[in-house]
Coordinates of C-alpha atoms and ligand atoms in Angstrom, one line a residue:
X1408 CA 218.2 -40.4 170.5
X1409 CA 215.2 -40.2 168.8
X1410 CA 212.7 -42.9 170.7
X1411 CA 209.6 -42.0 168.3
X1412 CA 210.1 -43.1 165.0
X1413 CA 207.1 -42.5 162.2
X1414 CA 206.4 -45.4 160.0
X1415 CA 202.9 -44.9 158.6
X1416 CA 200.2 -42.2 159.4
X1417 CA 199.7 -41.8 162.8
X1418 CA 202.0 -44.5 163.5
X1419 CA 205.4 -44.9 165.4
X1420 CA 207.5 -47.0 166.7
X1421 CA 208.4 -46.6 170.2
X1422 CA 210.8 -49.1 171.1
X1423 CA 214.1 -49.9 172.5
X1424 CA 217.5 -50.5 170.7
X1425 CA 219.5 -53.1 172.7
X1426 CA 223.0 -52.6 171.9
X1427 CA 224.6 -54.9 174.4
X1428 CA 225.3 -58.7 173.5
X1429 CA 222.0 -60.1 174.4
X1430 CA 221.6 -63.5 175.9
X1431 CA 218.8 -65.4 173.6
X1432 CA 218.1 -69.0 173.4
X1433 CA 221.1 -70.3 174.6
X1434 CA 223.0 -67.8 172.2
X1435 CA 224.4 -64.5 172.5
X1436 CA 223.2 -61.9 170.1
X1437 CA 226.7 -60.3 169.4
X1438 CA 224.5 -57.6 166.9
X1439 CA 222.1 -57.2 169.7
X1440 CA 218.5 -56.7 169.4
X1441 CA 215.9 -54.1 169.0
X1442 CA 212.3 -54.6 170.9
X1443 CA 209.8 -53.0 168.8
X1444 CA 206.8 -51.3 170.2
X1445 CA 204.4 -49.5 168.0
X1446 CA 201.9 -46.4 168.9
X1447 CA 199.0 -45.8 166.4
X1448 CA 197.7 -42.3 167.9
X1449 CA 194.4 -42.7 166.4
X1450 CA 190.9 -41.9 168.3
X1451 CA 191.5 -44.9 170.2
X1452 CA 195.1 -44.5 170.7
X1453 CA 196.3 -48.3 170.7
X1454 CA 200.2 -49.7 171.5
X1455 CA 201.1 -52.9 169.9
X1456 CA 203.5 -54.7 171.9
X1457 CA 205.9 -53.4 174.2
X1458 CA 209.5 -53.6 175.2
X1459 CA 211.5 -56.2 177.2
X1460 CA 211.2 -56.6 181.1
X1461 CA 214.8 -54.9 181.8
X1462 CA 213.5 -51.7 180.1
X1463 CA 209.8 -51.6 181.4
X1464 CA 210.3 -48.7 183.5
X1465 CA 212.8 -46.7 180.8
X1466 CA 210.1 -47.6 178.3
X1467 CA 207.0 -45.7 180.0
X1468 CA 209.1 -42.8 181.0
X1469 CA 210.0 -42.3 177.5
X1470 CA 206.6 -43.1 176.0
X1471 CA 204.5 -40.5 178.6
X1472 CA 207.1 -37.7 177.4
X1473 CA 205.3 -37.6 174.1
X1474 CA 201.7 -39.5 175.0
X1475 CA 199.1 -39.0 177.8
X1476 CA 199.1 -42.6 178.8
X1477 CA 195.9 -41.9 180.5
X1478 CA 194.3 -41.7 176.7
X1479 CA 195.9 -45.2 175.9
X1480 CA 192.7 -47.3 174.6
X1481 CA 194.2 -50.7 173.6
X1482 CA 197.4 -52.4 174.4
X1483 CA 197.8 -55.3 171.6
X1484 CA 200.0 -58.2 172.8
X1485 CA 200.8 -60.3 169.8
X1486 CA 203.1 -62.5 171.8
X1487 CA 204.0 -62.9 175.9
X1488 CA 207.8 -63.7 175.9
X1489 CA 209.0 -61.0 178.3
X1490 CA 211.1 -59.5 175.4
X1491 CA 207.8 -58.2 174.3
X1492 CA 205.1 -58.2 177.0
X1493 CA 207.5 -57.3 179.8
X1494 CA 206.8 -53.8 180.1
X1495 CA 203.2 -54.6 180.6
X1496 CA 203.0 -54.5 184.1
X1497 CA 204.9 -50.9 184.1
X1498 CA 202.5 -49.5 181.6
X1499 CA 199.6 -50.5 182.7
X1500 CA 200.1 -49.1 186.2
X1501 CA 200.6 -45.9 184.5
X1502 CA 197.5 -46.5 181.7
X1503 CA 194.6 -46.9 184.0
X1504 CA 192.2 -47.0 181.0
X1505 CA 193.4 -49.2 178.7
X1506 CA 192.3 -52.6 177.3
X1507 CA 194.6 -55.5 176.7
X1508 CA 193.9 -57.1 173.7
X1509 CA 195.0 -60.7 172.9
X1510 CA 193.9 -64.3 172.7
X1511 CA 192.7 -66.5 175.4
X1512 CA 196.0 -68.5 175.9
X1513 CA 198.0 -65.0 176.1
X1514 CA 195.5 -63.8 178.9
X1515 CA 196.1 -67.0 181.1
X1516 CA 200.0 -66.7 180.9
X1517 CA 200.0 -62.8 181.2
X1518 CA 197.8 -63.4 184.3
X1519 CA 200.0 -66.4 185.6
X1520 CA 203.1 -63.9 184.9
X1521 CA 202.2 -60.6 185.8
X1522 CA 198.9 -60.9 187.9
X1523 CA 196.9 -58.9 185.8
X1524 CA 193.5 -60.5 186.6
X1525 CA 192.3 -57.0 187.5
X1526 CA 192.5 -55.4 183.9
X1527 CA 189.8 -55.5 181.6
X1528 CA 190.9 -57.9 178.4
X1529 CA 189.6 -58.1 175.1
X1530 CA 189.8 -61.6 173.8
X1531 CA 190.6 -62.2 170.3
X1532 CA 189.8 -65.2 168.1
X1533 CA 191.3 -65.9 164.5
X1534 CA 190.3 -62.8 162.1
X1535 CA 188.5 -60.5 164.3
X1536 CA 188.7 -57.0 163.6
X1537 CA 188.7 -53.8 166.0
X1538 CA 188.1 -50.2 165.0
X1539 CA 190.6 -48.2 166.8
X1540 CA 189.0 -44.8 165.4
X1541 CA 190.7 -44.0 162.1
X1542 CA 192.4 -47.5 161.4
X1543 CA 190.8 -51.1 161.8
X1544 CA 192.9 -53.6 163.1
X1545 CA 192.8 -57.4 161.9
X1546 CA 194.2 -60.0 164.4
X1547 CA 195.2 -63.5 163.0
X1548 CA 196.2 -66.6 165.5
X1549 CA 199.4 -67.7 164.5
X1550 CA 200.0 -70.7 167.4
X1551 CA 203.4 -71.8 167.6
X1552 CA 205.1 -69.3 165.9
X1553 CA 207.0 -69.2 168.0
X1554 CA 204.6 -69.9 171.0
X1555 CA 201.5 -71.2 171.7
X1556 CA 199.2 -68.2 172.1
X1557 CA 200.8 -66.0 169.4
X1558 CA 198.8 -63.7 167.3
X1559 CA 199.8 -61.1 164.6
X1560 CA 197.9 -57.9 163.5
X1561 CA 197.2 -56.2 160.6
X1562 CA 196.0 -52.8 159.9
X1563 CA 193.6 -52.8 157.3
X1564 CA 193.7 -49.2 155.8
X1565 CA 197.4 -48.7 155.8
X1566 CA 198.4 -52.5 155.2
X1567 CA 201.0 -52.5 157.8
X1568 CA 201.5 -56.1 159.2
X1569 CA 202.6 -56.3 163.1
X1570 CA 203.9 -60.1 163.3
X1571 CA 205.9 -60.1 166.5
X1572 CA 208.7 -62.3 166.4
X1573 CA 207.8 -63.5 163.0
X1574 CA 209.7 -61.7 159.9
X1575 CA 212.2 -60.4 162.6
X1576 CA 216.0 -59.9 162.8
X1577 CA 218.2 -59.6 165.3
X1578 CA 220.4 -56.4 165.1
X1579 CA 220.5 -53.1 167.1
X1580 CA 220.2 -50.4 165.2
X1581 CA 218.2 -46.9 165.0
X1582 CA 218.3 -47.2 161.3
X1583 CA 215.4 -49.1 161.6
X1584 CA 214.0 -49.2 158.3
X1585 CA 215.6 -52.2 155.4
X1586 CA 215.9 -49.5 152.9
X1587 CA 218.0 -47.5 155.3
X1588 CA 220.5 -50.6 156.6
X1589 CA 224.1 -50.1 155.7
X1590 CA 224.1 -53.6 154.2
X1591 CA 222.0 -56.2 152.8
X1592 CA 220.3 -57.8 155.7
X1593 CA 219.0 -61.0 154.0
X1594 CA 221.6 -63.1 155.8
X1595 CA 220.3 -61.8 159.2
X1596 CA 216.9 -62.2 158.5
X1597 CA 217.8 -66.0 157.2
X1598 CA 219.5 -66.8 160.3
X1599 CA 216.9 -65.5 162.5
X1600 CA 214.2 -67.5 160.4
X1601 CA 216.3 -70.6 161.3
X1602 CA 217.0 -69.9 164.9
X1603 CA 213.3 -69.4 165.7
X1604 CA 211.0 -70.5 162.9
X1605 CA 212.5 -72.9 161.1
X1606 CA 211.3 -75.9 163.5
X1607 CA 207.8 -74.5 163.6
X1608 CA 207.5 -75.2 159.6
X1609 CA 203.9 -76.2 159.1
X1610 CA 203.2 -73.3 161.2
X1611 CA 204.8 -71.1 158.9
X1612 CA 203.2 -72.7 155.9
X1613 CA 199.8 -72.0 157.9
X1614 CA 200.5 -68.2 158.7
X1615 CA 201.7 -67.5 155.1
X1616 CA 198.1 -69.5 154.2
X1617 CA 196.4 -66.8 156.1
X1618 CA 198.1 -63.7 154.7
X1619 CA 198.0 -64.9 151.2
X1620 CA 194.9 -63.0 150.5
X1621 CA 196.0 -59.4 152.0
X1622 CA 197.9 -56.8 150.4
X1623 CA 201.0 -55.8 152.9
X1624 CA 203.1 -52.6 152.2
X1625 CA 205.1 -52.7 155.1
X1626 CA 206.1 -55.5 157.5
X1627 CA 206.3 -54.0 161.1
X1628 CA 207.8 -57.0 163.2
X1629 CA 209.0 -56.8 167.1
X1630 CA 212.9 -57.3 166.2
X1631 CA 215.2 -55.6 163.9
X1632 CA 214.2 -53.9 160.6
X1633 CA 211.1 -52.8 159.6
X1634 CA 210.8 -54.1 156.1
X1635 CA 209.3 -51.3 154.0
X1636 CA 211.1 -51.9 150.8
X1637 CA 210.0 -54.8 149.0
X1638 CA 208.4 -56.4 151.8
X1639 CA 207.2 -59.2 149.4
X1640 CA 210.7 -60.5 149.0
X1641 CA 210.6 -61.3 152.6
X1642 CA 207.2 -62.8 152.8
X1643 CA 208.5 -64.6 149.6
X1644 CA 211.7 -65.8 151.7
X1645 CA 209.5 -67.4 154.4
X1646 CA 207.6 -69.1 151.6
X1647 CA 210.9 -70.7 150.3
X1648 CA 212.6 -71.2 153.4
X1649 CA 209.7 -73.6 154.9
X1650 CA 209.1 -75.6 152.2
X1651 CA 209.6 -79.0 153.0
X1652 CA 212.2 -81.0 151.3
X1653 CA 211.1 -84.7 152.4
X1654 CA 212.4 -86.4 149.0
X1655 CA 213.5 -89.9 149.4
X1656 CA 213.2 -89.4 153.2
X1657 CA 211.4 -92.9 154.1
X1658 CA 209.6 -94.0 157.3
X1659 CA 208.9 -97.6 159.1
X1660 CA 206.3 -98.3 161.2
X1661 CA 206.2 -101.7 162.4
X1662 CA 203.1 -102.5 164.8
X1663 CA 201.1 -105.5 166.6
X1664 CA 197.5 -105.0 167.4
X1665 CA 195.3 -107.0 169.8
X1666 CA 192.0 -105.2 169.2
X1667 CA 192.9 -102.7 166.0
X1668 CA 193.4 -99.8 168.3
X1669 CA 197.2 -99.9 168.1
X1670 CA 197.1 -100.5 164.3
X1671 CA 194.6 -97.3 164.1
X1672 CA 197.1 -95.3 165.8
X1673 CA 199.7 -97.0 163.4
X1674 CA 197.4 -95.5 160.7
X1675 CA 197.3 -92.0 161.8
X1676 CA 201.2 -91.6 162.1
X1677 CA 201.4 -93.2 158.6
X1678 CA 198.9 -90.2 157.6
X1679 CA 200.9 -87.5 159.5
X1680 CA 204.2 -89.0 157.9
X1681 CA 203.3 -89.2 154.4
X1682 CA 201.0 -85.9 154.7
X1683 CA 204.6 -84.3 155.3
X1684 CA 206.1 -86.0 152.2
X1685 CA 207.5 -89.1 153.9
X1686 CA 207.1 -92.7 151.9
X1687 CA 206.2 -94.4 154.7
X1688 CA 205.7 -98.5 154.8
X1689 CA 203.7 -100.0 157.3
X1690 CA 204.1 -103.2 158.6
X1691 CA 202.0 -105.7 161.0
X1692 CA 204.5 -108.0 162.5
X1693 CA 202.3 -110.7 161.9
X1694 CA 202.1 -110.4 157.8
X1695 CA 205.9 -109.9 157.4
X1696 CA 209.2 -111.9 157.7
X1697 CA 211.9 -110.6 159.9
X1698 CA 214.5 -110.2 156.6
X1699 CA 212.0 -108.0 154.7
X1700 CA 211.2 -105.8 158.1
X1701 CA 215.2 -105.4 158.4
X1702 CA 215.6 -104.5 154.6
X1703 CA 213.0 -101.7 155.5
X1704 CA 214.4 -100.5 158.7
X1705 CA 218.0 -100.3 157.0
X1706 CA 216.5 -98.0 154.1
X1707 CA 214.3 -96.0 156.5
X1708 CA 215.3 -92.3 158.2
X1709 CA 212.5 -92.8 160.7
X1710 CA 211.6 -96.4 162.7
X1711 CA 208.4 -96.3 164.6
X1712 CA 207.5 -99.3 166.9
X1713 CA 204.1 -100.0 168.8
X1714 CA 202.1 -102.6 170.3
X1715 CA 199.2 -103.6 172.4
X1716 CA 199.4 -104.7 175.8
X1717 CA 198.8 -107.8 177.1
X1718 CA 199.4 -108.7 180.7
X1719 CA 202.0 -106.5 181.0
X1720 CA 204.0 -107.3 177.7
X1721 CA 204.1 -106.7 174.0
X1722 CA 202.0 -109.2 172.5
X1723 CA 202.6 -111.6 169.2
X1724 CA 205.9 -112.2 168.0
X1725 CA 206.8 -108.4 167.8
X1726 CA 209.8 -108.5 170.0
X1727 CA 211.6 -110.7 167.7
X1728 CA 211.4 -107.8 165.1
X1729 CA 212.5 -105.4 167.8
X1730 CA 215.6 -107.4 168.9
X1731 CA 217.3 -107.9 165.1
X1732 CA 216.0 -103.9 164.7
X1733 CA 218.4 -102.5 167.5
X1734 CA 221.0 -104.6 167.0
X1735 CA 222.0 -102.7 163.4
X1736 CA 223.9 -99.3 163.5
X1737 CA 220.9 -97.1 163.7
X1738 CA 222.6 -94.1 164.3
X1739 CA 221.6 -92.0 161.7
X1740 CA 217.7 -92.4 162.2
X1741 CA 215.1 -91.4 164.4
X1742 CA 212.5 -93.1 166.3
X1743 CA 210.0 -93.7 168.7
X1744 CA 207.6 -96.0 170.4
X1745 CA 203.6 -96.3 170.7
X1746 CA 201.0 -98.1 171.3
X1747 CA 197.1 -97.9 172.5
X1748 CA 196.4 -99.7 175.9
X1749 CA 193.9 -100.2 178.9
X1750 CA 195.5 -100.3 181.8
X1751 CA 199.4 -99.0 182.3
X1752 CA 200.6 -99.7 178.7
X1753 CA 203.9 -101.6 179.8
X1754 CA 204.4 -102.6 176.1
X1755 CA 205.2 -99.0 174.9
X1756 CA 207.9 -98.7 177.4
X1757 CA 209.5 -102.0 176.8
X1758 CA 209.8 -100.5 173.0
X1759 CA 210.8 -97.6 174.5
X1760 CA 213.6 -99.2 176.4
X1761 CA 214.8 -101.2 173.5
X1762 CA 215.2 -98.5 171.5
X1763 CA 217.0 -96.6 174.2
X1764 CA 219.5 -99.5 174.2
X1765 CA 220.1 -99.0 170.6
X1766 CA 222.0 -96.1 168.9
X1767 CA 218.8 -94.4 167.4
X1768 CA 217.7 -90.8 167.8
X1769 CA 215.3 -91.7 170.2
X1770 CA 212.5 -88.7 169.9
X1771 CA 210.9 -88.0 173.6
X1772 CA 208.8 -85.5 175.0
X1773 CA 212.4 -83.2 176.0
X1774 CA 213.4 -83.3 172.6
X1775 CA 210.0 -82.1 171.4
X1776 CA 209.9 -79.2 173.5
X1777 CA 213.2 -78.2 173.3
X1778 CA 213.1 -78.4 169.0
X1779 CA 209.7 -76.9 168.3
X1780 CA 208.2 -75.5 171.7
X1781 CA 205.3 -77.5 171.4
X1782 CA 203.9 -79.4 174.9
X1783 CA 201.0 -81.2 174.5
X1784 CA 202.5 -83.7 172.1
X1785 CA 204.2 -86.6 174.5
X1786 CA 206.6 -89.3 173.4
X1787 CA 206.6 -92.2 173.4
X1788 CA 202.7 -91.9 172.5
X1789 CA 200.5 -93.8 174.8
X1790 CA 197.1 -93.7 173.9
X1791 CA 194.5 -94.9 176.3
X1792 CA 192.2 -97.3 174.1
X1793 CA 191.1 -95.0 170.9
X1794 CA 188.6 -93.1 169.8
X1795 CA 188.2 -90.8 166.6
X1796 CA 188.9 -87.7 168.9
X1797 CA 192.6 -88.9 169.5
X1798 CA 193.3 -89.3 165.8
X1799 CA 194.6 -86.0 165.9
X1800 CA 197.1 -86.5 168.3
X1801 CA 198.6 -89.3 166.7
X1802 CA 198.4 -87.9 162.9
X1803 CA 200.2 -84.8 164.5
X1804 CA 202.8 -86.9 166.1
X1805 CA 203.6 -88.5 162.5
X1806 CA 203.8 -85.1 161.4
X1807 CA 206.1 -83.8 163.8
X1808 CA 208.2 -86.7 163.6
X1809 CA 208.7 -85.7 159.9
X1810 CA 209.8 -82.6 160.9
X1811 CA 213.2 -83.8 162.6
X1812 CA 214.0 -85.1 159.2
X1813 CA 213.0 -82.6 156.3
Ligands
FEO2358 FE1 211.0 -62.3 170.6 FE2 209.3 -65.0 171.3 O1 210.4 -63.6 171.8

């Protein structure tokens, strides 16, 4: 089977079709998949992404049948997961002169996984360009689509976008172009989005914003179909699927604060939730009755409770409010605890324990990592004292919580 398929002038698919049922993110891809790697045979030949680690040796062997690997100038790594960067060690052992083009975070990961410390890297920042002799590549950092280090590559002259996982489909086929597909691929495209991208919705919005002023004729992703017929339709689908639908969703933020720091965190969470379209109410337990708070809790889809810590405990009257709330049926709601602290922050853990004892869907770090891949937000939210540099964490926590109900 042809292992070199032209997609644009001097640009070729050189990937691998994997027609096995492929284990993937705790699923089995019954239709298989492809690992799309692209060779740009310009004056400074450049490879964009590789293939799955299981096919590394085969990939390099086939590539070298049609191409002198000693002439390879750049290897662009958009994303480090082993289904795309996995063949890099095998490749670099033959491509002695190649420079790895990637983000700073990806370099860290590559060195951790493959020990490529001795190779030359070109570190990319958002918006950088690279002249590869006859084509110019432009790079956009798109963190969390779907992992932290990710970037995408755009070939300016021929208007080809190489977005790695983004805009992919999982299907094993040598009829690689969407206009050659034997049936409509829209459903497969949407399923892929819902499995891999949907939980990163805010980052999809940021990525679409970055791409909005560039003309894209062909989308050449890392799995499945190359979208050369009506690429705009697929960008529009991402736009539509990533629109939030937070209408009628409500949140309650209940807190007590000793010096005002926990109140500031409450305000930040409020900002994150309302930015995400959630109607949030913020209540200082000092100033509202239990009955009003219970009514708000009953109406809310997210309940967030915080307290400062004094002498190893919560402050003020908030415990009475919490006892009432956790005795309610909270099975359809999400929640988490937060607070500012100076020493050990026991109040946050006590609130967390109360929520654990209820039937609320308690948001914790495990759930966040599994749902979004983000490992820099931690729940319960514990902020040591408070300063403006910490604001971004609590605002983002509010945004992340909103994602669970939109
Ligand atoms: Fe296709 Fe995130 O790997």
